[in-house]
Short mmCIF file of C-alpha atoms in Angstrom, two decimals:
data_model
loop_
_atom_site.label_atom_id
_atom_site.label_comp_id
_atom_site.label_asym_id
_atom_site.label_seq_id
_atom_site.Cartn_x
_atom_site.Cartn_y
_atom_site.Cartn_z
CA MET Y 917 120.15 111.09 103.01
CA ILE Y 918 118.87 109.84 106.61
CA ASN Y 919 118.59 106.17 106.10
CA ALA Y 920 115.91 104.42 108.25
CA THR Y 921 114.48 100.94 109.04
CA SER Y 922 111.05 99.65 109.83
CA CYS Y 923 109.38 96.26 110.10
CA GLY Y 924 105.59 95.43 110.30
CA GLY Y 925 103.36 92.56 109.81
CA VAL Y 926 100.59 91.61 107.07
CA VAL Y 927 98.26 90.87 109.96
CA ILE Y 928 95.62 87.79 109.12
CA PHE Y 929 92.63 86.35 110.75
CA ARG Y 930 90.27 83.80 109.57
CA GLY Y 931 90.76 85.03 105.96
CA LYS Y 932 90.96 88.68 106.62
CA VAL Y 933 93.70 91.44 106.65
CA LEU Y 934 94.44 93.90 109.96
CA LEU Y 935 94.43 97.52 108.59
CA LEU Y 936 94.81 100.69 110.87
CA TYR Y 937 93.45 104.24 110.15
CA LYS Y 938 95.63 106.97 110.47
CA ASN Y 939 95.00 110.90 110.79
CA PHE Y 940 97.45 112.46 111.45
CA LYS Y 941 96.56 116.68 112.26
CA ASN Y 942 94.69 116.01 108.57
CA ARG Y 943 97.61 116.11 106.84
CA TYR Y 944 98.78 112.11 106.48
CA GLU Y 945 95.20 110.61 106.44
CA GLY Y 946 94.47 106.86 105.16
CA TRP Y 947 94.56 102.91 105.88
CA VAL Y 948 97.89 100.97 106.27
CA LEU Y 949 99.43 98.24 107.58
CA PRO Y 950 100.83 98.25 110.99
CA LYS Y 951 104.71 99.02 110.91
CA GLY Y 952 107.54 100.92 113.12
CA THR Y 953 111.20 101.81 113.67
CA VAL Y 954 113.63 99.15 115.09
CA GLU Y 955 114.71 99.97 118.58
CA PRO Y 956 117.99 99.43 119.77
CA GLY Y 957 118.84 95.55 120.58
CA GLU Y 958 115.62 94.19 118.46
CA ASP Y 959 115.82 92.09 115.46
CA HIS Y 960 113.13 92.59 112.77
CA LYS Y 961 110.37 90.18 113.88
CA GLU Y 962 110.42 91.11 117.57
CA THR Y 963 109.84 94.93 116.02
CA ALA Y 964 107.17 93.56 113.91
CA LEU Y 965 105.46 91.79 116.61
CA ARG Y 966 106.05 94.63 119.32
CA GLU Y 967 104.47 97.63 116.28
CA VAL Y 968 101.92 95.55 115.51
CA PHE Y 969 100.55 94.77 119.32
CA GLU Y 970 101.44 98.55 120.43
CA GLU Y 971 99.85 100.11 117.10
CA ALA Y 972 96.61 98.06 117.00
CA GLY Y 973 96.66 95.40 120.28
CA VAL Y 974 97.00 92.63 118.46
CA SER Y 975 98.64 89.50 119.39
CA ALA Y 976 99.99 87.93 116.44
CA THR Y 977 102.39 84.90 115.15
CA ILE Y 978 104.94 85.11 112.39
CA MET Y 979 104.37 82.61 109.65
CA LYS Y 980 106.53 83.83 106.97
CA TYR Y 981 108.88 86.47 106.04
CA VAL Y 982 107.22 88.36 102.73
CA ASP Y 983 109.48 91.18 101.62
CA THR Y 984 111.11 94.52 101.65
CA SER Y 985 109.94 97.65 100.28
CA SER Y 986 111.58 101.08 99.94
CA TYR Y 987 110.66 104.42 99.89
CA THR Y 988 111.48 108.15 100.25
CA PHE Y 989 110.28 111.23 102.19
CA ASN Y 990 111.04 114.59 103.10
CA VAL Y 991 111.52 115.88 107.14
CA PRO Y 992 113.02 119.20 108.13
CA GLU Y 993 116.57 117.20 108.58
CA GLY Y 994 116.45 116.55 104.97
CA GLU Y 995 115.53 113.21 102.71
CA VAL Y 996 114.86 109.72 104.48
CA ASN Y 997 114.89 106.54 102.92
CA LYS Y 998 113.37 103.84 104.26
CA GLU Y 999 113.20 100.21 104.59
CA VAL Y 1000 110.24 98.34 105.52
CA HIS Y 1001 110.92 94.42 106.51
CA TRP Y 1002 107.28 92.80 106.11
CA TYR Y 1003 106.14 89.57 107.68
CA LEU Y 1004 102.88 87.51 107.16
CA MET Y 1005 101.16 86.65 110.65
CA MET Y 1006 98.30 84.78 112.04
CA ALA Y 1007 96.33 87.03 114.95
CA ASP Y 1008 94.99 85.00 117.79
CA SER Y 1009 91.78 86.70 117.60
CA TYR Y 1010 89.41 89.55 115.86
CA HIS Y 1011 90.31 91.72 118.63
CA SER Y 1012 92.12 95.36 117.60
CA LYS Y 1013 92.25 98.58 119.42
CA PRO Y 1014 93.99 101.45 117.84
CA GLN Y 1015 96.83 103.29 119.32
CA LYS Y 1016 95.35 106.87 119.50
CA GLU Y 1017 98.88 108.17 120.64
CA GLU Y 1018 99.94 107.52 117.39
CA TYR Y 1019 97.25 109.21 115.61
CA PHE Y 1020 95.75 105.63 114.56
CA PHE Y 1021 91.70 106.25 115.08
CA ASP Y 1022 90.10 103.06 113.71
CA SER Y 1023 91.09 99.32 112.79
CA GLY Y 1024 89.70 96.65 111.84
CA TYR Y 1025 89.67 93.64 109.87
CA TYR Y 1026 88.75 93.33 106.01
CA LYS Y 1027 88.32 91.00 102.88
CA TYR Y 1028 91.31 90.74 100.84
CA HIS Y 1029 89.87 93.00 97.61
CA GLU Y 1030 88.42 95.45 100.82
CA ALA Y 1031 91.76 95.89 102.13
CA TYR Y 1032 93.81 96.29 98.56
CA HIS Y 1033 91.41 99.01 97.60
CA LEU Y 1034 91.51 100.90 101.20
CA LEU Y 1035 95.45 100.71 101.65
CA LYS Y 1036 96.57 104.66 101.02
CA PHE Y 1037 99.93 103.46 99.44
CA ALA Y 1038 100.86 101.53 96.40
CA ASN Y 1039 103.87 99.73 98.05
CA GLU Y 1040 101.61 98.37 100.79
CA ARG Y 1041 98.84 97.28 97.98
CA GLN Y 1042 102.31 95.17 96.28
CA ILE Y 1043 103.44 93.78 100.13
CA LEU Y 1044 99.77 92.63 100.70
CA GLU Y 1045 99.47 91.10 97.48
CA LYS Y 1046 102.51 88.78 97.99
CA ALA Y 1047 101.44 88.24 101.64
CA TYR Y 1048 98.27 87.15 100.72
CA ASP Y 1049 99.37 84.61 98.02
CA ASP Y 1050 101.48 83.40 100.66
CA TYR Y 1051 98.86 82.93 103.25
CA LEU Y 1052 96.74 81.21 100.61
CA LYS Y 1053 99.69 78.64 99.80
CA LEU Y 1054 100.37 77.92 103.69
CA LYS Y 1055 96.47 77.59 103.80
CA GLU Y 1056 96.48 74.82 100.71
CA ARG Y 1057 99.08 72.96 102.05
CA ASN Y 1058 97.42 73.25 105.50
CA LEU Y 1059 100.19 75.01 107.10
CA TRP Y 1060 98.08 77.51 108.37
CA GLY Y 1061 97.38 77.77 112.20
CA ILE Y 1062 100.63 75.81 112.57
CA LYS Y 1063 102.60 77.60 115.35
#
C-alpha cells in the first residue's frame, strides 16, 4: 500500500464554482475540482493554493477548511491510498486558465447545481455539498468576501 496526500479547493466567485475538465489520453475524462500532491516543506494550505493556481491559473484566498476525502486506485507499483484535504476558497476573479501540461483542457465557473452534476467523482460531489453549504452560511453572516 502506497500512501499519498493531496490538497485542493472548492473555489467560488460570485456564487459560482470553479471546475476543470481533464482528458488524459482518453482513459480519464471528466470535470474535477483542482487538487494536487503536497510537496516537501509545504503545509496543506500552501499546497491547496499552489495547486489551484497551477492547475487553473486562479488566485484565491482560503476561507475555511472543509473536510478530507479518501480513495484508492492502482498503479503498476501497487495500490495507492490517497487522502485529500479540501478548502473553501474565494477567487479574485472569473479568470481561469487550464494547465495543459496536466491534461486540463477547459475550466470555468458553474452554478452549484451544474457543477454538482458535472463532477465526475462522487467524493468530490460530497465535498462540494459541504463546501457550498459553508459558503452559504458565511455569506448569510456577511463573512464572505472578508479576507
